[in-house]
GROMACS .gro file of N, CA and C in nm:
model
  507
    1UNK      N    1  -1.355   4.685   2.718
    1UNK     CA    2  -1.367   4.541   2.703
    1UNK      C    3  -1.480   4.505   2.607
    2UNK      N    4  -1.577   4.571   2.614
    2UNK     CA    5  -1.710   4.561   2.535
    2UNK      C    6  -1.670   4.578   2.400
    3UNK      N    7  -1.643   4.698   2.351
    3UNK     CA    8  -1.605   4.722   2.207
    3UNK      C    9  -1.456   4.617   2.146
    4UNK      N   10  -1.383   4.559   2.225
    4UNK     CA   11  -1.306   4.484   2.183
    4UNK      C   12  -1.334   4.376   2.162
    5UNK      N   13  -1.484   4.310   2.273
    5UNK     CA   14  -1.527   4.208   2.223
    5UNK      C   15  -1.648   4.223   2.110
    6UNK      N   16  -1.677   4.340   2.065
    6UNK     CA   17  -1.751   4.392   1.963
    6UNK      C   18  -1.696   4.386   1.789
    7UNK      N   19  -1.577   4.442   1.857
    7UNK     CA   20  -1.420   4.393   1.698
    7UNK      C   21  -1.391   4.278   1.687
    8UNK      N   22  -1.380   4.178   1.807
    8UNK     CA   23  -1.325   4.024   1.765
    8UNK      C   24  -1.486   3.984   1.684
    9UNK      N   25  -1.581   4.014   1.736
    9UNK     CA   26  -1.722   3.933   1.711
    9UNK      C   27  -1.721   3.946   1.503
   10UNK      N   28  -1.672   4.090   1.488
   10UNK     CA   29  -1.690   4.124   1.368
   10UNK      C   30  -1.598   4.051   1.301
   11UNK      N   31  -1.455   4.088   1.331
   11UNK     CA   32  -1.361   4.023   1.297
   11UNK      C   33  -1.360   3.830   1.233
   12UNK      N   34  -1.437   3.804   1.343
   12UNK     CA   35  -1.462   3.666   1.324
   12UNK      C   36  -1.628   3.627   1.246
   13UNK      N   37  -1.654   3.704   1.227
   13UNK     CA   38  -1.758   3.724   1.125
   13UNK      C   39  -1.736   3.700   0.984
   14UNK      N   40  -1.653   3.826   0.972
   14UNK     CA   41  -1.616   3.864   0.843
   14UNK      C   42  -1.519   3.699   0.778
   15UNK      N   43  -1.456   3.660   0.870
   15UNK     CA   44  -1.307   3.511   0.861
   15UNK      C   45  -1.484   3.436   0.842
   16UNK      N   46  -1.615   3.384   0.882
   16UNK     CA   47  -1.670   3.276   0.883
   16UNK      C   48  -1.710   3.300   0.740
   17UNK      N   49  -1.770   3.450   0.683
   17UNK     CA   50  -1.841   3.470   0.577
   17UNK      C   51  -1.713   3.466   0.475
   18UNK      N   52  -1.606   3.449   0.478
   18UNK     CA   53  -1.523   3.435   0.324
   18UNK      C   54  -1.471   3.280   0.324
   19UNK      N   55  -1.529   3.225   0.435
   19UNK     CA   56  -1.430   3.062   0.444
   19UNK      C   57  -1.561   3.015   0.380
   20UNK      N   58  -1.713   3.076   0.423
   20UNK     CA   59  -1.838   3.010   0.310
   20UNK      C   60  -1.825   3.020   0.196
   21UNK      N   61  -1.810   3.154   0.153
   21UNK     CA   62  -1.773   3.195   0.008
   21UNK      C   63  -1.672   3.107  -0.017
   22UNK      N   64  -1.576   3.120  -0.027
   22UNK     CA   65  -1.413   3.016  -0.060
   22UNK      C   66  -1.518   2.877  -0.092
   23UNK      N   67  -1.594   2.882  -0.006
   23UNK     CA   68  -1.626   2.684   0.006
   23UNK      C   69  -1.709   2.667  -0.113
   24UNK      N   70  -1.804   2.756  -0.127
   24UNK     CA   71  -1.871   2.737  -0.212
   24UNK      C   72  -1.837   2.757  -0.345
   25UNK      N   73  -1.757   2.893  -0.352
   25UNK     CA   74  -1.640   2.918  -0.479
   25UNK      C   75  -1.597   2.750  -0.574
   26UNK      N   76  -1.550   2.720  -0.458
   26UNK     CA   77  -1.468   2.558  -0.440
   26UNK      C   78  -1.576   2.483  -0.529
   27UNK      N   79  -1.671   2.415  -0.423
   27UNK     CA   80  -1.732   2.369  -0.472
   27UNK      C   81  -1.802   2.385  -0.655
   28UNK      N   82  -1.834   2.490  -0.674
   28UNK     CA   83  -1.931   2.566  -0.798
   28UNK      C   84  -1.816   2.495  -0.905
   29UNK      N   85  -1.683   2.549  -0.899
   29UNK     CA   86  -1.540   2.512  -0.983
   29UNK      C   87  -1.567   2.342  -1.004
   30UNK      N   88  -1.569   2.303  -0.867
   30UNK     CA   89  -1.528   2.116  -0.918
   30UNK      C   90  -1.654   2.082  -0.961
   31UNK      N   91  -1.827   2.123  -0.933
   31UNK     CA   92  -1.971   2.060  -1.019
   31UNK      C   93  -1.936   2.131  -1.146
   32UNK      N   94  -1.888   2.261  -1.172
   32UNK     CA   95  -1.877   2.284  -1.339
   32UNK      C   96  -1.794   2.189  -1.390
   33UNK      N   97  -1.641   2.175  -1.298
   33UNK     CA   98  -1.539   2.119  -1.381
   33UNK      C   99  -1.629   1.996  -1.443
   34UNK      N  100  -1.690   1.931  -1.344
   34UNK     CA  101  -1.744   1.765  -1.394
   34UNK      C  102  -1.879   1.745  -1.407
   35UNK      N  103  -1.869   1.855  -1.500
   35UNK     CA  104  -2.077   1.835  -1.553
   35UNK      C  105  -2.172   1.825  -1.464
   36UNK      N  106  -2.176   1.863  -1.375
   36UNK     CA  107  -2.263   1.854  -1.295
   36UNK      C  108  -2.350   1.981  -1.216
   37UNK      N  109  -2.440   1.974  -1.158
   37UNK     CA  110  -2.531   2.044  -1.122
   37UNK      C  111  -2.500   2.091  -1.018
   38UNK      N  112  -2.422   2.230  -0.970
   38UNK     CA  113  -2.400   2.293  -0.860
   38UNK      C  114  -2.506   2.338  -0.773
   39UNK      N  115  -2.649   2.337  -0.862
   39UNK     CA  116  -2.791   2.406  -0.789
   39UNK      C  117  -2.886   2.273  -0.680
   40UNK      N  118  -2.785   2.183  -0.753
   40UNK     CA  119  -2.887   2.055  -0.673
   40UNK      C  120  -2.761   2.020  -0.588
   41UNK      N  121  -2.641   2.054  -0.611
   41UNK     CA  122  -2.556   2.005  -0.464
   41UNK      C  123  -2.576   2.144  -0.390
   42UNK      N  124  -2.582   2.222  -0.403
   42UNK     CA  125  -2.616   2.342  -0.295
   42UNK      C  126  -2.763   2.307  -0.231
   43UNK      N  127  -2.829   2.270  -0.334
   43UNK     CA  128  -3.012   2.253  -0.273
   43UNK      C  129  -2.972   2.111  -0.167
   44UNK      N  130  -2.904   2.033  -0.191
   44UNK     CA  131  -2.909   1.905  -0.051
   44UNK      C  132  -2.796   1.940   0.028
   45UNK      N  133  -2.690   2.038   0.041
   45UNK     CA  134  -2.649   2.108   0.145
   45UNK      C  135  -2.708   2.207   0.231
   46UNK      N  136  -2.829   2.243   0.170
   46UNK     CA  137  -2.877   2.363   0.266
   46UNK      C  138  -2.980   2.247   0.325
   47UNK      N  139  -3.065   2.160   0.243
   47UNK     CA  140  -3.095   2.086   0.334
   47UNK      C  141  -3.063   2.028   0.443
   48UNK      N  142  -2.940   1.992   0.415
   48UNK     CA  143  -2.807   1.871   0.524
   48UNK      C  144  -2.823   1.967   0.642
   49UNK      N  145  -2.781   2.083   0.603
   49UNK     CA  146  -2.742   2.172   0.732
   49UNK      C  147  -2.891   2.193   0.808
   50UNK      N  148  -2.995   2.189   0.771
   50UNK     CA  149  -3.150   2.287   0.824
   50UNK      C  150  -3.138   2.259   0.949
   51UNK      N  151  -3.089   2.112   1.007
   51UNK     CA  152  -3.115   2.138   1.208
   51UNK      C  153  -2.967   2.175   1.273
   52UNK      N  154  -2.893   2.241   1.193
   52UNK     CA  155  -2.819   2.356   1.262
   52UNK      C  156  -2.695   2.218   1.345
   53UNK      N  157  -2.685   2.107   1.303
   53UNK     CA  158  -2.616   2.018   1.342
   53UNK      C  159  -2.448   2.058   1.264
   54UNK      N  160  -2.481   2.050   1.153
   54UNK     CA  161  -2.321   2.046   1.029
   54UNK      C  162  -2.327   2.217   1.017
   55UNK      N  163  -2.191   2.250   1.054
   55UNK     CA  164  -2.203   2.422   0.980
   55UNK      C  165  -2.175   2.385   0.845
   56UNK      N  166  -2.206   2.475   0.790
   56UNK     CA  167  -2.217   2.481   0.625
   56UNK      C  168  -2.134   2.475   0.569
   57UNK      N  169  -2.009   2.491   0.547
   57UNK     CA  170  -1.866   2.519   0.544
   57UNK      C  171  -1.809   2.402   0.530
   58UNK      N  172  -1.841   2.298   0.676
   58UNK     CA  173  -1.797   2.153   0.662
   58UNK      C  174  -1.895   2.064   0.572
   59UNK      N  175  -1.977   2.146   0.585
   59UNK     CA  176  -2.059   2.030   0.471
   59UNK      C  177  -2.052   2.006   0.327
   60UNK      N  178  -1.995   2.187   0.285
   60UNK     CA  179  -1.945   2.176   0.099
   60UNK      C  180  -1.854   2.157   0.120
   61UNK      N  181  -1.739   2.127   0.211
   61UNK     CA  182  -1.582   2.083   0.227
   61UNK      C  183  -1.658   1.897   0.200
   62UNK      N  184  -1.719   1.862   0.262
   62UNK     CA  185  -1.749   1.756   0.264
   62UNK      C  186  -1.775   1.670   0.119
   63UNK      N  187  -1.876   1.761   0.100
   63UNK     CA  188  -1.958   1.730  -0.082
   63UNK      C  189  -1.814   1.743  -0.118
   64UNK      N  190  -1.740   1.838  -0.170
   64UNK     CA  191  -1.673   1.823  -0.252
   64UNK      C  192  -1.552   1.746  -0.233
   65UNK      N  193  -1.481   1.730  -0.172
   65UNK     CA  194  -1.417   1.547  -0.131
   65UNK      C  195  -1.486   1.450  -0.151
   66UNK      N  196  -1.614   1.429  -0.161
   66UNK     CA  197  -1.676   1.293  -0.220
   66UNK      C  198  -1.659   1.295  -0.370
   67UNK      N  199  -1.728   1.458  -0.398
   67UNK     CA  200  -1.682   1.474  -0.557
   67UNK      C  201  -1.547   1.440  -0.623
   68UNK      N  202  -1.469   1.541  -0.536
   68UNK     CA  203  -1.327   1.495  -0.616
   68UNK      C  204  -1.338   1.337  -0.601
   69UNK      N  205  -1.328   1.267  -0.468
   69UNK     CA  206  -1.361   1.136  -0.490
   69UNK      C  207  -1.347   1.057  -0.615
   70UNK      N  208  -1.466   1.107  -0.662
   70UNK     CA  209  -1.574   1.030  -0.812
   70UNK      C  210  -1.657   0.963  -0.722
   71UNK      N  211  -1.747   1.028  -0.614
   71UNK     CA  212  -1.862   0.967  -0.566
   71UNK      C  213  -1.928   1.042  -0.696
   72UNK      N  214  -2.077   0.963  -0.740
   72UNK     CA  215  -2.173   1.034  -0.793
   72UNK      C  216  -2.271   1.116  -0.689
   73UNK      N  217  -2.439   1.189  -0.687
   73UNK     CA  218  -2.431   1.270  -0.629
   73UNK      C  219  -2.554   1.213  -0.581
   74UNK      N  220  -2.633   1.079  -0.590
   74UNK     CA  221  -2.674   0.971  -0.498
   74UNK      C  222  -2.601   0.916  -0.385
   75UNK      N  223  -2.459   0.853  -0.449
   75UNK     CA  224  -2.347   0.815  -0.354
   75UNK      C  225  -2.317   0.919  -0.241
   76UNK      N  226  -2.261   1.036  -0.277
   76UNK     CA  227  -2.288   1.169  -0.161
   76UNK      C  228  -2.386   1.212  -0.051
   77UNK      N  229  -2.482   1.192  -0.090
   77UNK     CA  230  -2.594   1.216  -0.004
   77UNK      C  231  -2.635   1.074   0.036
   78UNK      N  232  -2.580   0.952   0.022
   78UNK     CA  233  -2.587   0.840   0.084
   78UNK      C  234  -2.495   0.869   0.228
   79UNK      N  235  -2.392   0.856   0.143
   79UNK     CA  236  -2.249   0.874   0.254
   79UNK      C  237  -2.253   0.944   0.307
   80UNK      N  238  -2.270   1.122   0.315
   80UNK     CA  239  -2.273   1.180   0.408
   80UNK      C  240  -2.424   1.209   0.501
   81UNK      N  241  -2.525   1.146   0.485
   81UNK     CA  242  -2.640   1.140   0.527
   81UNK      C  243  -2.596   1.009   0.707
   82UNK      N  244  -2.577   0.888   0.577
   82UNK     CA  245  -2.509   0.797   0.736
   82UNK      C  246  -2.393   0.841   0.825
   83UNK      N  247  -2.304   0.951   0.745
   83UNK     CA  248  -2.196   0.961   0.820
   83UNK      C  249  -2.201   1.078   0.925
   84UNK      N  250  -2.331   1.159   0.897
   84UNK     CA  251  -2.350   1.285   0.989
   84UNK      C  252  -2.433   1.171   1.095
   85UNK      N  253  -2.554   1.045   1.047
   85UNK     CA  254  -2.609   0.979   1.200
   85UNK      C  255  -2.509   0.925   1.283
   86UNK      N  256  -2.407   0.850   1.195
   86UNK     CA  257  -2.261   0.829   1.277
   86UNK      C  258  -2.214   0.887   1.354
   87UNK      N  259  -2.177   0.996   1.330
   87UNK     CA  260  -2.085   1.097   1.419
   87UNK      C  261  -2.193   1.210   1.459
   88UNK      N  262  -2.290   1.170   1.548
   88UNK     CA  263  -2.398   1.210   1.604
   88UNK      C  264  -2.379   1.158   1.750
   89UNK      N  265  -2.322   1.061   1.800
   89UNK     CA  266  -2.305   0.974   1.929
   89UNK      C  267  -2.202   0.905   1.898
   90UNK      N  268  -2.109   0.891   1.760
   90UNK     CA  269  -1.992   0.806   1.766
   90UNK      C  270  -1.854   0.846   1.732
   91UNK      N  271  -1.854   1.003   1.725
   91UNK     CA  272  -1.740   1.074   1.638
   91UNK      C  273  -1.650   1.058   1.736
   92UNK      N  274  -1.512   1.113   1.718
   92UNK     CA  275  -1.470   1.122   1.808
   92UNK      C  276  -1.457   1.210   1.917
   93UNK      N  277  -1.481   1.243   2.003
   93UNK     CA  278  -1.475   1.322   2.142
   93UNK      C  279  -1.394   1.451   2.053
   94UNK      N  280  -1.314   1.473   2.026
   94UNK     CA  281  -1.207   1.617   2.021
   94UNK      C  282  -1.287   1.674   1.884
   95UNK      N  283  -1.328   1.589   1.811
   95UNK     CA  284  -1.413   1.682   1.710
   95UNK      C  285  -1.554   1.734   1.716
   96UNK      N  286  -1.591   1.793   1.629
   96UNK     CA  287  -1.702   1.879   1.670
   96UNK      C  288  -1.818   1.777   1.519
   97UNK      N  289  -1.934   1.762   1.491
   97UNK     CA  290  -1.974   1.693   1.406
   97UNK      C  291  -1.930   1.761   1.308
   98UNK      N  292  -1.946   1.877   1.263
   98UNK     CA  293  -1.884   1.910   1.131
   98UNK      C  294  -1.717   1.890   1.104
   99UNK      N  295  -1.680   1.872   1.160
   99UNK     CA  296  -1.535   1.871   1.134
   99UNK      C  297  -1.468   1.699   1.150
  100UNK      N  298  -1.559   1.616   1.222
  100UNK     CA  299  -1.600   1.471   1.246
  100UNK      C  300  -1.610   1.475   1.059
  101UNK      N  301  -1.733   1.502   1.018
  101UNK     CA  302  -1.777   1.491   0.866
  101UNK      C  303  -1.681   1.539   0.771
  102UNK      N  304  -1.668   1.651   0.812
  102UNK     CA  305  -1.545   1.670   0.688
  102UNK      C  306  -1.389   1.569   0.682
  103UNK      N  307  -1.329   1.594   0.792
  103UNK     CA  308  -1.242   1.487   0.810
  103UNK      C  309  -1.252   1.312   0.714
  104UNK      N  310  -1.369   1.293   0.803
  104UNK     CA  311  -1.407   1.153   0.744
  104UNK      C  312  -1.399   1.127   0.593
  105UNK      N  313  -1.429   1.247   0.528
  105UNK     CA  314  -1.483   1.294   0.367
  105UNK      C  315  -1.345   1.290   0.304
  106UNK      N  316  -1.246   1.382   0.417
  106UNK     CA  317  -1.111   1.399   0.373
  106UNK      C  318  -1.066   1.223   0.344
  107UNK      N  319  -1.039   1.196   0.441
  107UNK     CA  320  -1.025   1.035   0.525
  107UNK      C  321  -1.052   0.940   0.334
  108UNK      N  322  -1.161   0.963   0.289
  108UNK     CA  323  -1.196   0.867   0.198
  108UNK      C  324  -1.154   0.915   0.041
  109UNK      N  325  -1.177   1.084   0.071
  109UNK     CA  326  -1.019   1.088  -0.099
  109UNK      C  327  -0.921   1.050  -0.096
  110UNK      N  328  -0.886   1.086   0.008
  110UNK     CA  329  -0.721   1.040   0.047
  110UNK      C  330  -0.713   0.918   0.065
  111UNK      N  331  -0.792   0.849   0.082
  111UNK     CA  332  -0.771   0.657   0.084
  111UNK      C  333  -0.709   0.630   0.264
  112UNK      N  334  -0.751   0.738   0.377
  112UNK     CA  335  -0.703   0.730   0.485
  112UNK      C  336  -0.821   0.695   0.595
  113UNK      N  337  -0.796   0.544   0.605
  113UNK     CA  338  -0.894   0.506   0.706
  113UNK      C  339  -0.914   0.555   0.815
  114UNK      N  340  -0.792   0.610   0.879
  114UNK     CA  341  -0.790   0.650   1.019
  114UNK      C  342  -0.912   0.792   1.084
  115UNK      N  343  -0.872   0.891   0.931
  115UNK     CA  344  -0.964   0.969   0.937
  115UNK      C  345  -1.102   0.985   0.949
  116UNK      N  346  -1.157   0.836   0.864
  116UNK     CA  347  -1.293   0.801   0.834
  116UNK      C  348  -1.337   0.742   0.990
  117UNK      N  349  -1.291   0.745   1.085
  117UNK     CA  350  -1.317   0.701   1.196
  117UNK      C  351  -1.336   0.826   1.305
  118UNK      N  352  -1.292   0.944   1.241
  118UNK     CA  353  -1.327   1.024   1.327
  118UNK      C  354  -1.515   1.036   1.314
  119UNK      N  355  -1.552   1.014   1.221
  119UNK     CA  356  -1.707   1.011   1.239
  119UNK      C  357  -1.732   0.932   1.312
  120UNK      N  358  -1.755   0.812   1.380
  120UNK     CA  359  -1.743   0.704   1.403
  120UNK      C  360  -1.770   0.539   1.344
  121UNK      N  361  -1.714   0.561   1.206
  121UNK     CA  362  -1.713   0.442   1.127
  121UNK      C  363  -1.609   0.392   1.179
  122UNK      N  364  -1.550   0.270   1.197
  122UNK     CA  365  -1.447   0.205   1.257
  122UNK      C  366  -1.378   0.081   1.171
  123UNK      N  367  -1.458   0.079   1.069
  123UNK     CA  368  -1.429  -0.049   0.998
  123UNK      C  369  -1.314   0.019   0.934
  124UNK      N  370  -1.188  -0.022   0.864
  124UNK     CA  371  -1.100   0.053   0.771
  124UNK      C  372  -1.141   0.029   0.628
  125UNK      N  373  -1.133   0.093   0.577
  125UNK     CA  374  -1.116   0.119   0.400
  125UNK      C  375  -1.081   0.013   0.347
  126UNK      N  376  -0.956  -0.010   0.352
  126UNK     CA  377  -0.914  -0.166   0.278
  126UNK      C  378  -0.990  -0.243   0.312
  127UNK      N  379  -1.036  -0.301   0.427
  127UNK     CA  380  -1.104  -0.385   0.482
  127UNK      C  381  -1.289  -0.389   0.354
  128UNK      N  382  -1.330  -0.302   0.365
  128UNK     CA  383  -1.415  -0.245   0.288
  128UNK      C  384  -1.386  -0.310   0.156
  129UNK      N  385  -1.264  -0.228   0.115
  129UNK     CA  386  -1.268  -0.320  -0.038
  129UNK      C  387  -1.256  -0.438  -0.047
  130UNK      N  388  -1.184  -0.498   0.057
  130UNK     CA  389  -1.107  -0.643   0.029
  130UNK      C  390  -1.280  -0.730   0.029
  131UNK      N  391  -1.364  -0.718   0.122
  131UNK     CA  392  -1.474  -0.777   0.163
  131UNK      C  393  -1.554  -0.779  -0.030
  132UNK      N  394  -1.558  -0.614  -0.063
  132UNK     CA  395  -1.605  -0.611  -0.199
  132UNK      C  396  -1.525  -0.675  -0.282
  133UNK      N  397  -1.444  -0.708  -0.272
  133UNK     CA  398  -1.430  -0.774  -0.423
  133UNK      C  399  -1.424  -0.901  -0.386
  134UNK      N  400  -1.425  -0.961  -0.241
  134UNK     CA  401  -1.441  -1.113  -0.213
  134UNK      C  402  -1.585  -1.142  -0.287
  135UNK      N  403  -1.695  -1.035  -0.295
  135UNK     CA  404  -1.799  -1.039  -0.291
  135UNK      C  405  -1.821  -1.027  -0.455
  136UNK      N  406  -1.730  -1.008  -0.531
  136UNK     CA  407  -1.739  -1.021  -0.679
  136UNK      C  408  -1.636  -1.096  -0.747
  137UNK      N  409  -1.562  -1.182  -0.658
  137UNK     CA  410  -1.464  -1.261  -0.704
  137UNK      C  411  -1.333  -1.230  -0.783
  138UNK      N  412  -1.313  -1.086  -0.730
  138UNK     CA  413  -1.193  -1.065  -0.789
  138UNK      C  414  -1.087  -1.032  -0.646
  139UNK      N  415  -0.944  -0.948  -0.692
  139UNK     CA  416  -0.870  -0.904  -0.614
  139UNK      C  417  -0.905  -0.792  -0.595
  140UNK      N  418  -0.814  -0.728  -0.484
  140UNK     CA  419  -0.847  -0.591  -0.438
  140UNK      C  420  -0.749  -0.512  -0.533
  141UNK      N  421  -0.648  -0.537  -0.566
  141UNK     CA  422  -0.540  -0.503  -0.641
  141UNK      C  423  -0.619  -0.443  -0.808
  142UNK      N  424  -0.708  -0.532  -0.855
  142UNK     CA  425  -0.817  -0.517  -0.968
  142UNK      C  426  -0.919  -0.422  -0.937
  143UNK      N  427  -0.925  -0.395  -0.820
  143UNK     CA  428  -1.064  -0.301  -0.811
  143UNK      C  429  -1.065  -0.154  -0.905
  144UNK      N  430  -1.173  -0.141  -0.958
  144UNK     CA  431  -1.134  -0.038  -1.020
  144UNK      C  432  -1.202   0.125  -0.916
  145UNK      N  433  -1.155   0.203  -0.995
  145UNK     CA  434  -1.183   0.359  -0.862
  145UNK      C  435  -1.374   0.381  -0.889
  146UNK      N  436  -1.443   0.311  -0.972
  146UNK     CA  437  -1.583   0.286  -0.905
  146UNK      C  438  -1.593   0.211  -0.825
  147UNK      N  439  -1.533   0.022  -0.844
  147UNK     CA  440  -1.547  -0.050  -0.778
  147UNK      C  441  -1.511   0.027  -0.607
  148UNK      N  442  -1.402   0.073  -0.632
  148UNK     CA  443  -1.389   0.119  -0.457
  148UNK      C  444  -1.469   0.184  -0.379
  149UNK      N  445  -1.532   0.293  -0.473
  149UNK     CA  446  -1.620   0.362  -0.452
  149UNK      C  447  -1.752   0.282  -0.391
  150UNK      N  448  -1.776   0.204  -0.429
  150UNK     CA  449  -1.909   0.127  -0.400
  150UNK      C  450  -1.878   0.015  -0.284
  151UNK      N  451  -1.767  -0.019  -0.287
  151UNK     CA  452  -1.709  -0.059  -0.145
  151UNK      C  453  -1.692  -0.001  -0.071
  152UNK      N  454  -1.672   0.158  -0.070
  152UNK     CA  455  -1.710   0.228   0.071
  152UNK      C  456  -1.817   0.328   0.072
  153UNK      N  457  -1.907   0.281  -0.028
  153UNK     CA  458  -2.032   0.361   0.013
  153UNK      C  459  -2.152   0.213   0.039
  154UNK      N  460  -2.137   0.122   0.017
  154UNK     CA  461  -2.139   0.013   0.113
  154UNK      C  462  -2.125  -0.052   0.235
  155UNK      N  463  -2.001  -0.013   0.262
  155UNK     CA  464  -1.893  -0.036   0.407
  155UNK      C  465  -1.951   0.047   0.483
  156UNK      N  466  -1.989   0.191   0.422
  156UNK     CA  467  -2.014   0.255   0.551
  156UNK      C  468  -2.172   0.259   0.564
  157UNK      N  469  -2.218   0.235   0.484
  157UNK     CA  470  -2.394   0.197   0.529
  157UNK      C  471  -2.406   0.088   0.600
  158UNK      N  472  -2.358   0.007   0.572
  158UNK     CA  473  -2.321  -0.132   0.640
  158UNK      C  474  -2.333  -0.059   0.786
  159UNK      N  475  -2.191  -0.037   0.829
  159UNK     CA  476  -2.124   0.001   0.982
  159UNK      C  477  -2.212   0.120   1.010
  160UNK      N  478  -2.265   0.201   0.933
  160UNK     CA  479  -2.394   0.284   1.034
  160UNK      C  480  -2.530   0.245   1.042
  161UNK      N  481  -2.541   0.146   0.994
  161UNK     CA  482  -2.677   0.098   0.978
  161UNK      C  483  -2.779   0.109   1.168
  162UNK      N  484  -2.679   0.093   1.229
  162UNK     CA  485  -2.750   0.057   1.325
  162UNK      C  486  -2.760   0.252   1.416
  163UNK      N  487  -2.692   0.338   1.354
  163UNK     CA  488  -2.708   0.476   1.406
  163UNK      C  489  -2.778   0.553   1.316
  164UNK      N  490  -2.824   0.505   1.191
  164UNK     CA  491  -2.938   0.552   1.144
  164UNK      C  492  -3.052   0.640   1.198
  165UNK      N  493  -3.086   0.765   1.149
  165UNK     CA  494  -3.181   0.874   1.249
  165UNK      C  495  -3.077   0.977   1.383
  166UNK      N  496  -2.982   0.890   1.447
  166UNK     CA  497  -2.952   0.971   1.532
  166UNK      C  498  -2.910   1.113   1.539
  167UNK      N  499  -2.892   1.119   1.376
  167UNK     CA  500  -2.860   1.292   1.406
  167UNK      C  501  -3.009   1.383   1.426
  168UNK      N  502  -3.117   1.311   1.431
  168UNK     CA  503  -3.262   1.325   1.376
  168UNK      C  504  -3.267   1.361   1.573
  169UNK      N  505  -3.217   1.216   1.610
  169UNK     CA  506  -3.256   1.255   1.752
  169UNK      C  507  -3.156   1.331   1.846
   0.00000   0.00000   0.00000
C-alpha cells in the first residue's frame, strides 16, 4: 500500500511539474507574440502566488487570458489582484481559489459573465459595459475592445472594492 501510494505521489508530481511548464511555455509564446515582457509577468506571478493562496499554474492560466484578452499588464495585476480578494470569501463553494481565478479570467476572454462570478464578482459583463459607455455617451454596440476592456477592469474594482485585502486576511 505504501509504495503504491509512493508511485501515485510521483506520478502526480511529475502531471503538476509539466502542466507548470506547459503554462509557462504558454504564457512566454503569447508575452513574445505581443511585445511584451515575459520576465516582469513571471516576476508579479511569483509574487501573486508568495502566500501559497493561487497555485501557480492557475495564475499564468490566468495572466494569460487577460493577455489574450488585450488587458495591458497594469490592467492584469489590477484585475487579478481584486479578483484573488474576491474569491477569498466570495468564490463559489465547488471551486478552489485558483481555479475560482482562472475561470473568472476564462469568463472575461470569452465575454462569459457567468464564469466571472465564480470568483465572486456578480455584476455581469454587459452590464459593465452598458454602465461604461452610459458613462461616455455612447452605445454599447460602439464600444471598442479597449473601451470594454476598461469597463471590466472598472466593473470589477468597482464590485470588489469592498473585499479588498481579504486574500491578505
Amino acid at each position: 500500500f505504501a509504495v503504491q501510494r509512493i508511485v501515485q505521489f510521483g506520478k502526480e508530481s511529475v502531471d503538476a511539474a509539466r502542466a507548470l511548464s506547459d503554462a509557462l511555455t504558454g504564457l512566454q509564446s503569447i508575452m513574445d507574440g505581443q511585445g511584451r515582457s515575459f520576465s516582469h509577468a513571471r516576476k508579479f506571478i511569483e509574487e501573486y502566488i508568495s502566500n501559497g493562496l493561487i497555485p501557480a499554474t492557475n495564475a499564468i492560466n490566468a495572466y494569460k487570458n487577460l493577455a489574450l484578452r488585450g488587458y495591458d499588464d497594469s490592467q492584469i495585476r489590477q484585475v487579478m489582484t481584486a479578483l484573488k480578494d474576491s474569491a477569498a470569501f466570495g468564490r463559489q463553494r465547488s471551486y478552489t481559489m485558483g481555479e475560482a481565478l482562472e475561470s473568472a479570467t476564462e469568463g472575461l476572454k470569452n465575454e462569459n459573465s457567468i464564469l466571472v462570478d465564480n470568483a465572486g464578482v456578480t455584476k455581469n459583463v454587459s452590464k459593465m459595459w452598458q454602465e461604461y459607455a452610459d458613462s461616455i455617451g455612447v452605445s454599447v454596440n460602439s464600444l471598442s475592445q479597449e473601451q470594454k476592456i476598461a469597463a471590466e477592469v472598472n466593473g470589477i474594482l468597482a464590485e470588489s472594492r469592498y473585499q479588498t485585502g481579504d486574500a491578505a486576511k
